[in-house]
Amino acid sequence: MKVYNLILNNALSELVSKDDLEFDEELPKLIAVCCEREDTYLYTQILLRRLYDEFGVKTFNRLRRELEIVAKKRGNTAIVDILHTNISDAPLDLSKTMKNIMNSSNITPGDLITLKRFYLSENPPATQYLCNYDFILKLLKALYVPQHGALLRSDLVEDTTFIIAYATTMNESKPKNEQRNDILKVQLVLKDLYTSLTNKTEVGSITGAMKYIISAIRFPVGSMGVLMWIEYMATHTSYFETYFRTKEAPILLLILDEIASRHQLQQPVVFSVIKRCVKHKTESFAPEIQLSLQRTWVDRMLYLVQLHYTIPVLKYFSGPGRGLDDSLIIYFVKKVLRLAQPPYTSSFVHQMVNILEPLIQNLKLIKDVQQLVINFLEQSLDKQEILGQDIQSKINIIIKQCKQIK
């Protein structure tokens, strides 16, 4: 146990000080340590709870959630639920009600009423009990993503939107009476969005809904609901068949740009939506139209790069994104190299080289960007002291290949 404590201490010390991108990169190391056996999982979860209670650092709660996700994926749902309930100081009935909602395919009126009653009482429980990311996502999905062809029943919308608004708006450091109007304001925005989308989502239409979408994305919770709705519209409706034109970006995709610009913390969520949608095939589209639609999704990734969400996008194109058509990757490379300005960071150079290297055999396709590639790589070599020998060797090979084809 002393050895485990030492390893865990080192891993936690590093993660607490990381930003979101670094956190995601380092997380697998901690998961490997903590989820190896049931005893290490139990020990770590209890420790993280105590650390959060003592220091109030939200990173500890995020770590608990990430470990729960992994444990459930490995088939340990029962242990996760039992432990979560027992180390929580939330009222037992509140924990049971939230557990019922999370584990049920349908949200019931009884569970919603029970939750709402808790938070309308004179002495409501702490808001933090409601602030469960997966719980909020489930409620938003029920509101804005059709299940079996329909959105949430209209008689459940009032209670559902109240719970979401309360969880995402209430600030325990301020007097509760002063925040009622703020909660009602967010609730009204969520209800209006639901009403505006109810009869339009299944037919792939946004006619008359833009006013309410724009109003909703002013709030982080509203934009999360809109992101879920956009993904459904893009992958399960005829929206693009009706509205897509090769010469202009569809409104749905421009909304994605606006959310990424307004809410920096939601850029990873925006990126996840784009990654899932870019590979979705619209059956009625000819190959060239499908490629044009995919290019508009790539443009959304380029906009994320402009917002400095760069390395995750580059990693995608050097990894899972290799499955895209080469012409899309080349299009991305050309645009990125025109955006980028020296001096380049070593991370940027490494990722770009990883993207370019598999294209060496197909360089004839990128004649119009050969000079861009050569200029970028030669400028990168000017700072070779920050690059390893291996990456320098790869750069020289790519430059040689480019110059041979000129």
Short mmCIF file of C-alpha atoms in Angstrom, two decimals:
data_model
loop_
_atom_site.label_atom_id
_atom_site.label_comp_id
_atom_site.label_asym_id
_atom_site.label_seq_id
_atom_site.Cartn_x
_atom_site.Cartn_y
_atom_site.Cartn_z
CA MET A 1 0.00 0.00 0.00
CA LYS A 2 2.92 2.37 0.64
CA VAL A 3 4.11 1.88 -2.92
CA TYR A 4 0.57 2.45 -4.25
CA ASN A 5 0.22 5.62 -2.17
CA LEU A 6 3.49 6.95 -3.59
CA ILE A 7 2.41 6.27 -7.17
CA LEU A 8 -1.05 7.76 -6.55
CA ASN A 9 0.39 10.82 -4.83
CA ASN A 10 2.67 11.54 -7.81
CA ALA A 11 -0.16 11.08 -10.31
CA LEU A 12 -2.60 13.31 -8.39
CA SER A 13 -0.01 16.01 -7.75
CA GLU A 14 0.63 16.30 -11.49
CA LEU A 15 -3.04 16.25 -12.54
CA VAL A 16 -4.32 18.89 -10.10
CA SER A 17 -2.17 21.59 -11.68
CA LYS A 18 -2.95 20.65 -15.31
CA ASP A 19 -5.20 22.57 -17.68
CA ASP A 20 -8.03 20.74 -19.48
CA LEU A 21 -5.95 19.59 -22.45
CA GLU A 22 -3.05 18.38 -20.32
CA PHE A 23 -5.53 16.74 -17.93
CA ASP A 24 -7.01 14.64 -20.76
CA GLU A 25 -3.53 13.58 -21.87
CA GLU A 26 -2.42 12.49 -18.39
CA LEU A 27 -5.71 10.89 -17.30
CA PRO A 28 -5.08 7.41 -18.81
CA LYS A 29 -2.03 6.99 -16.55
CA LEU A 30 -4.13 7.53 -13.42
CA ILE A 31 -6.91 5.28 -14.68
CA ALA A 32 -4.41 2.49 -15.27
CA VAL A 33 -3.22 2.82 -11.68
CA CYS A 34 -6.63 3.21 -10.01
CA CYS A 35 -8.82 0.80 -11.96
CA GLU A 36 -6.46 -2.14 -12.03
CA ARG A 37 -8.34 -3.92 -9.20
CA GLU A 38 -11.50 -3.39 -7.15
CA ASP A 39 -9.55 -2.59 -3.98
CA THR A 40 -7.49 0.14 -5.67
CA TYR A 41 -10.65 1.61 -7.19
CA LEU A 42 -12.45 1.70 -3.81
CA TYR A 43 -9.42 3.16 -2.04
CA THR A 44 -8.92 5.89 -4.65
CA GLN A 45 -12.58 6.93 -4.73
CA ILE A 46 -12.74 7.29 -0.94
CA LEU A 47 -9.47 9.23 -0.94
CA LEU A 48 -10.66 11.58 -3.69
CA ARG A 49 -13.86 12.26 -1.77
CA ARG A 50 -11.90 13.17 1.37
CA LEU A 51 -9.52 15.38 -0.60
CA TYR A 52 -12.45 17.24 -2.16
CA ASP A 53 -14.11 17.72 1.24
CA GLU A 54 -10.89 19.10 2.70
CA PHE A 55 -9.60 21.27 -0.15
CA GLY A 56 -12.66 21.90 -2.35
CA VAL A 57 -10.64 21.41 -5.56
CA LYS A 58 -13.09 20.45 -8.32
CA THR A 59 -10.45 18.41 -10.12
CA PHE A 60 -10.92 15.71 -7.48
CA ASN A 61 -14.62 15.44 -8.33
CA ARG A 62 -13.85 15.27 -12.04
CA LEU A 63 -11.39 12.46 -11.36
CA ARG A 64 -14.04 10.57 -9.41
CA ARG A 65 -16.42 10.85 -12.36
CA GLU A 66 -13.82 9.72 -14.89
CA LEU A 67 -12.98 6.68 -12.76
CA GLU A 68 -16.70 5.84 -12.45
CA ILE A 69 -17.10 5.95 -16.24
CA VAL A 70 -14.19 3.55 -16.76
CA ALA A 71 -15.36 1.19 -14.02
CA LYS A 72 -18.86 1.03 -15.54
CA LYS A 73 -17.42 0.29 -18.98
CA ARG A 74 -15.57 -2.63 -17.41
CA GLY A 75 -18.82 -4.08 -16.08
CA ASN A 76 -18.64 -2.83 -12.48
CA THR A 77 -21.83 -0.73 -12.48
CA ALA A 78 -23.17 -2.21 -9.23
CA ILE A 79 -19.97 -1.43 -7.30
CA VAL A 80 -19.86 2.09 -8.73
CA ASP A 81 -23.48 2.83 -7.76
CA ILE A 82 -23.17 1.38 -4.26
CA LEU A 83 -19.94 3.23 -3.54
CA HIS A 84 -21.23 6.49 -5.01
CA THR A 85 -24.29 6.36 -2.76
CA ASN A 86 -22.38 5.43 0.39
CA ILE A 87 -19.60 8.01 0.20
CA SER A 88 -21.99 10.80 -0.69
CA ASP A 89 -23.42 12.94 2.11
CA ALA A 90 -26.51 13.73 0.04
CA PRO A 91 -29.91 12.83 1.53
CA LEU A 92 -30.56 9.16 0.83
CA ASP A 93 -33.89 9.77 -0.93
CA LEU A 94 -32.23 12.36 -3.17
CA SER A 95 -29.44 9.95 -4.13
CA LYS A 96 -31.93 7.16 -4.81
CA THR A 97 -34.09 9.41 -6.99
CA MET A 98 -31.13 10.57 -9.08
CA LYS A 99 -29.97 6.96 -9.38
CA ASN A 100 -33.45 5.96 -10.61
CA ILE A 101 -33.34 8.65 -13.29
CA MET A 102 -29.83 7.69 -14.40
CA ASN A 103 -30.63 3.97 -14.61
CA SER A 104 -34.04 4.25 -16.27
CA SER A 105 -34.66 4.56 -20.00
CA ASN A 106 -37.63 6.84 -19.29
CA ILE A 107 -37.83 9.73 -16.82
CA THR A 108 -40.89 9.37 -14.61
CA PRO A 109 -43.09 12.18 -13.21
CA GLY A 110 -42.65 10.82 -9.68
CA ASP A 111 -38.87 11.12 -9.73
CA LEU A 112 -38.99 14.65 -11.15
CA ILE A 113 -41.54 15.78 -8.56
CA THR A 114 -39.44 14.30 -5.74
CA LEU A 115 -36.33 16.14 -6.94
CA LYS A 116 -38.16 19.41 -7.43
CA ARG A 117 -39.73 19.18 -3.96
CA PHE A 118 -36.27 18.85 -2.41
CA TYR A 119 -35.07 22.07 -4.02
CA LEU A 120 -38.23 24.08 -3.44
CA SER A 121 -38.18 23.38 0.29
CA GLU A 122 -37.19 26.03 2.85
CA ASN A 123 -33.87 24.26 3.47
CA PRO A 124 -32.89 22.68 0.15
CA PRO A 125 -29.93 20.30 -0.11
CA ALA A 126 -26.65 21.62 -1.50
CA THR A 127 -26.78 22.32 -5.23
CA GLN A 128 -23.62 20.27 -5.76
CA TYR A 129 -25.65 17.07 -5.48
CA LEU A 130 -27.53 18.01 -8.64
CA CYS A 131 -24.37 19.14 -10.44
CA ASN A 132 -23.59 15.74 -11.89
CA TYR A 133 -22.43 16.14 -15.49
CA ASP A 134 -23.94 12.88 -16.73
CA PHE A 135 -27.20 13.60 -14.91
CA ILE A 136 -27.56 17.04 -16.53
CA LEU A 137 -26.71 15.56 -19.94
CA LYS A 138 -29.41 12.93 -19.52
CA LEU A 139 -32.04 15.57 -18.78
CA LEU A 140 -30.90 17.72 -21.73
CA LYS A 141 -30.96 14.71 -24.03
CA ALA A 142 -34.51 13.91 -22.94
CA LEU A 143 -35.54 17.47 -23.77
CA TYR A 144 -33.87 17.94 -27.14
CA VAL A 145 -32.99 14.55 -28.64
CA PRO A 146 -35.97 12.45 -29.78
CA GLN A 147 -36.26 9.03 -28.21
CA HIS A 148 -38.30 6.55 -30.27
CA GLY A 149 -39.35 9.39 -32.55
CA ALA A 150 -40.49 11.91 -29.95
CA LEU A 151 -39.11 14.43 -27.47
CA LEU A 152 -39.88 14.40 -23.76
CA ARG A 153 -43.59 14.48 -22.88
CA SER A 154 -44.79 18.07 -22.59
CA ASP A 155 -46.17 17.52 -19.06
CA LEU A 156 -42.63 16.71 -17.82
CA VAL A 157 -40.94 19.77 -19.32
CA GLU A 158 -41.73 22.20 -16.47
CA ASP A 159 -40.09 20.05 -13.79
CA THR A 160 -37.19 18.94 -16.00
CA THR A 161 -36.25 22.49 -17.01
CA PHE A 162 -36.54 23.69 -13.40
CA ILE A 163 -34.09 21.03 -12.19
CA ILE A 164 -31.60 21.82 -14.97
CA ALA A 165 -31.91 25.59 -14.41
CA TYR A 166 -31.50 25.25 -10.64
CA ALA A 167 -28.47 22.95 -10.94
CA THR A 168 -26.65 25.20 -13.40
CA THR A 169 -27.61 28.62 -12.01
CA MET A 170 -27.82 28.48 -8.22
CA ASN A 171 -24.73 29.88 -6.50
CA GLU A 172 -24.57 28.80 -2.87
CA SER A 173 -22.41 31.77 -1.92
CA LYS A 174 -25.24 34.20 -2.74
CA PRO A 175 -28.65 34.63 -1.07
CA LYS A 176 -31.12 32.19 -2.62
CA ASN A 177 -33.94 34.74 -2.84
CA GLU A 178 -31.83 36.95 -5.09
CA GLN A 179 -31.32 34.14 -7.59
CA ARG A 180 -34.91 33.08 -8.22
CA ASN A 181 -35.28 35.38 -11.22
CA ASP A 182 -32.03 34.06 -12.72
CA ILE A 183 -33.27 30.47 -12.37
CA LEU A 184 -36.64 31.35 -13.91
CA LYS A 185 -34.89 33.14 -16.78
CA VAL A 186 -32.79 30.09 -17.66
CA GLN A 187 -35.80 27.80 -17.24
CA LEU A 188 -37.86 29.93 -19.62
CA VAL A 189 -35.08 29.84 -22.24
CA LEU A 190 -34.91 26.03 -21.98
CA LYS A 191 -38.70 25.70 -22.24
CA ASP A 192 -38.91 28.03 -25.23
CA LEU A 193 -36.18 26.05 -26.98
CA TYR A 194 -38.07 22.80 -26.34
CA THR A 195 -41.31 24.27 -27.69
CA SER A 196 -39.64 25.68 -30.79
CA LEU A 197 -38.01 22.33 -31.66
CA THR A 198 -40.83 19.94 -30.76
CA ASN A 199 -42.50 19.72 -34.17
CA LYS A 200 -39.47 20.51 -36.30
CA THR A 201 -36.71 18.15 -35.25
CA GLU A 202 -38.06 14.94 -36.76
CA VAL A 203 -38.67 16.61 -40.14
CA GLY A 204 -35.20 18.18 -40.17
CA SER A 205 -36.41 21.77 -40.12
CA ILE A 206 -35.26 24.86 -38.21
CA THR A 207 -37.89 27.22 -39.60
CA GLY A 208 -38.96 29.65 -36.89
CA ALA A 209 -36.57 28.20 -34.30
CA MET A 210 -33.49 30.38 -34.80
CA LYS A 211 -34.66 33.09 -32.39
CA TYR A 212 -34.87 30.55 -29.58
CA ILE A 213 -31.64 28.77 -30.52
CA ILE A 214 -29.72 32.07 -30.44
CA SER A 215 -31.26 32.88 -27.07
CA ALA A 216 -30.37 29.44 -25.68
CA ILE A 217 -26.71 29.43 -26.70
CA ARG A 218 -26.08 32.55 -24.61
CA PHE A 219 -26.12 30.18 -21.63
CA PRO A 220 -23.66 27.26 -21.34
CA VAL A 221 -26.40 24.81 -20.40
CA GLY A 222 -28.54 25.98 -23.32
CA SER A 223 -25.66 25.56 -25.75
CA MET A 224 -25.06 22.01 -24.47
CA GLY A 225 -28.67 21.18 -25.31
CA VAL A 226 -28.28 22.75 -28.74
CA LEU A 227 -25.08 20.74 -29.37
CA MET A 228 -26.96 17.49 -28.70
CA TRP A 229 -29.76 18.63 -30.97
CA ILE A 230 -27.36 19.58 -33.79
CA GLU A 231 -25.76 16.14 -33.73
CA TYR A 232 -29.17 14.48 -33.96
CA MET A 233 -30.24 16.78 -36.80
CA ALA A 234 -27.02 16.05 -38.70
CA THR A 235 -27.10 12.28 -38.34
CA HIS A 236 -30.79 11.30 -38.03
CA THR A 237 -32.81 13.74 -40.15
CA SER A 238 -33.02 15.01 -43.72
CA TYR A 239 -31.69 18.46 -42.75
CA PHE A 240 -28.70 18.41 -45.10
CA GLU A 241 -30.69 16.90 -47.94
CA THR A 242 -33.01 19.90 -47.68
CA TYR A 243 -30.64 22.73 -46.85
CA PHE A 244 -27.09 21.83 -47.92
CA ARG A 245 -25.59 23.93 -50.71
CA THR A 246 -21.99 23.43 -51.79
CA LYS A 247 -21.25 27.16 -51.93
CA GLU A 248 -22.29 28.07 -48.36
CA ALA A 249 -22.08 26.65 -44.85
CA PRO A 250 -25.39 25.39 -43.40
CA ILE A 251 -26.83 27.34 -40.48
CA LEU A 252 -26.37 24.37 -38.13
CA LEU A 253 -22.63 24.44 -38.66
CA LEU A 254 -22.43 28.19 -38.13
CA ILE A 255 -24.19 27.68 -34.80
CA LEU A 256 -21.38 25.27 -33.87
CA ASP A 257 -18.84 28.01 -34.61
CA GLU A 258 -20.74 30.45 -32.43
CA ILE A 259 -20.87 28.04 -29.50
CA ALA A 260 -17.15 27.30 -29.79
CA SER A 261 -16.43 31.03 -29.80
CA ARG A 262 -18.75 31.90 -26.91
CA HIS A 263 -17.97 29.01 -24.58
CA GLN A 264 -14.31 28.01 -24.55
CA LEU A 265 -14.88 25.16 -22.10
CA GLN A 266 -17.30 23.56 -24.57
CA GLN A 267 -14.80 23.43 -27.42
CA PRO A 268 -13.96 19.76 -26.67
CA VAL A 269 -17.70 18.96 -26.85
CA VAL A 270 -18.04 20.86 -30.13
CA PHE A 271 -15.06 18.94 -31.47
CA SER A 272 -16.57 15.61 -30.42
CA VAL A 273 -19.79 16.45 -32.28
CA ILE A 274 -17.81 17.38 -35.41
CA LYS A 275 -15.75 14.17 -35.29
CA ARG A 276 -18.88 12.03 -35.14
CA CYS A 277 -20.68 13.97 -37.86
CA VAL A 278 -17.85 14.31 -40.39
CA LYS A 279 -17.88 10.56 -41.07
CA HIS A 280 -21.66 10.25 -41.27
CA LYS A 281 -22.87 9.38 -44.76
CA THR A 282 -25.99 10.97 -46.26
CA GLU A 283 -27.35 8.13 -48.35
CA SER A 284 -28.94 10.22 -51.09
CA PHE A 285 -25.80 12.31 -51.74
CA ALA A 286 -23.52 11.59 -54.69
CA PRO A 287 -19.86 11.05 -53.67
CA GLU A 288 -18.79 14.55 -54.74
CA ILE A 289 -21.63 16.17 -52.73
CA GLN A 290 -20.79 14.03 -49.70
CA LEU A 291 -17.16 15.15 -49.98
CA SER A 292 -18.26 18.77 -50.16
CA LEU A 293 -20.36 18.34 -47.01
CA GLN A 294 -17.40 16.72 -45.23
CA ARG A 295 -15.27 19.69 -46.25
CA THR A 296 -17.67 22.02 -44.43
CA TRP A 297 -17.20 19.89 -41.29
CA VAL A 298 -13.42 20.18 -41.74
CA ASP A 299 -13.93 23.96 -41.89
CA ARG A 300 -15.42 23.76 -38.41
CA MET A 301 -12.23 22.05 -37.20
CA LEU A 302 -10.21 24.80 -38.84
CA TYR A 303 -12.24 27.36 -36.94
CA LEU A 304 -11.36 25.55 -33.71
CA VAL A 305 -7.70 25.88 -34.70
CA GLN A 306 -8.27 29.62 -35.15
CA LEU A 307 -9.65 29.65 -31.59
CA HIS A 308 -6.36 28.04 -30.43
CA TYR A 309 -7.90 24.61 -29.87
CA THR A 310 -5.10 23.34 -32.07
CA ILE A 311 -3.29 20.26 -30.81
CA PRO A 312 -6.40 18.06 -30.32
CA VAL A 313 -7.46 18.84 -33.90
CA LEU A 314 -3.99 18.03 -35.26
CA LYS A 315 -3.90 14.79 -33.28
CA TYR A 316 -7.20 13.82 -34.84
CA PHE A 317 -5.84 14.22 -38.37
CA SER A 318 -2.72 12.23 -37.54
CA GLY A 319 -4.83 9.51 -35.88
CA PRO A 320 -8.53 8.66 -36.34
CA GLY A 321 -8.88 11.30 -39.07
CA ARG A 322 -6.57 9.31 -41.35
CA GLY A 323 -9.71 7.43 -42.36
CA LEU A 324 -10.98 10.51 -44.17
CA ASP A 325 -10.42 10.98 -47.89
CA ASP A 326 -6.88 12.20 -48.62
CA SER A 327 -8.27 15.27 -50.38
CA LEU A 328 -9.89 16.38 -47.11
CA ILE A 329 -6.65 15.95 -45.17
CA ILE A 330 -4.76 17.88 -47.85
CA TYR A 331 -7.41 20.61 -47.73
CA PHE A 332 -6.93 20.81 -43.96
CA VAL A 333 -3.11 20.92 -44.27
CA LYS A 334 -3.25 23.73 -46.82
CA LYS A 335 -5.57 25.84 -44.66
CA VAL A 336 -3.61 25.25 -41.46
CA LEU A 337 -0.28 26.13 -43.04
CA ARG A 338 -1.76 29.35 -44.34
CA LEU A 339 -3.05 30.17 -40.87
CA ALA A 340 0.11 29.27 -38.97
CA GLN A 341 2.96 31.71 -38.46
CA PRO A 342 6.50 30.99 -37.20
CA PRO A 343 7.98 30.42 -34.74
CA TYR A 344 6.24 27.05 -34.41
CA THR A 345 6.06 25.09 -31.19
CA SER A 346 7.63 21.63 -31.12
CA SER A 347 4.17 20.10 -30.49
CA PHE A 348 2.76 21.78 -33.59
CA VAL A 349 5.70 20.60 -35.73
CA HIS A 350 5.48 17.04 -34.42
CA GLN A 351 1.77 16.78 -35.14
CA MET A 352 2.06 18.33 -38.60
CA VAL A 353 4.86 15.93 -39.52
CA ASN A 354 2.69 13.02 -38.34
CA ILE A 355 -0.08 14.26 -40.64
CA LEU A 356 2.21 14.79 -43.64
CA GLU A 357 4.26 11.61 -43.41
CA PRO A 358 1.54 9.18 -44.62
CA LEU A 359 0.85 11.51 -47.56
CA ILE A 360 4.37 11.13 -48.99
CA GLN A 361 3.27 8.36 -51.37
CA ASN A 362 0.46 10.56 -52.65
CA LEU A 363 2.25 13.86 -52.99
CA LYS A 364 1.05 14.36 -56.55
CA LEU A 365 -2.36 15.21 -55.07
CA ILE A 366 -0.98 18.22 -53.24
CA LYS A 367 1.01 20.02 -55.93
CA ASP A 368 -0.68 23.30 -55.02
CA VAL A 369 0.52 23.03 -51.42
CA GLN A 370 3.99 21.60 -51.99
CA GLN A 371 5.67 24.97 -51.53
CA LEU A 372 3.65 25.64 -48.39
CA VAL A 373 4.79 22.31 -46.98
CA ILE A 374 8.44 22.91 -47.93
CA ASN A 375 8.44 26.42 -46.46
CA PHE A 376 6.88 25.22 -43.23
CA LEU A 377 9.28 22.32 -42.79
CA GLU A 378 12.38 24.36 -43.64
CA GLN A 379 11.33 27.04 -41.15
CA SER A 380 10.81 24.30 -38.57
CA LEU A 381 14.36 23.06 -39.10
CA ASP A 382 15.66 26.57 -38.34
CA LYS A 383 14.69 25.78 -34.71
CA GLN A 384 16.04 22.25 -34.79
CA GLU A 385 17.43 22.52 -31.27
CA ILE A 386 13.87 21.99 -29.96
CA LEU A 387 13.30 18.98 -32.24
CA GLY A 388 14.57 15.46 -31.74
CA GLN A 389 16.80 13.71 -34.23
CA ASP A 390 13.97 11.41 -35.31
CA ILE A 391 11.62 14.23 -36.22
CA GLN A 392 14.38 16.12 -38.05
CA SER A 393 15.05 13.01 -40.13
CA LYS A 394 11.36 12.73 -41.03
CA ILE A 395 11.25 16.41 -42.00
CA ASN A 396 14.22 16.02 -44.33
CA ILE A 397 12.64 12.99 -46.01
CA ILE A 398 9.37 14.85 -46.62
CA ILE A 399 11.20 17.89 -48.01
CA LYS A 400 13.21 15.65 -50.36
CA GLN A 401 10.04 13.92 -51.58
CA CYS A 402 8.32 17.27 -52.20
CA LYS A 403 11.23 18.66 -54.18
CA GLN A 404 11.51 15.54 -56.32
CA ILE A 405 7.92 15.94 -57.54
CA LYS A 406 8.16 19.65 -58.33
#
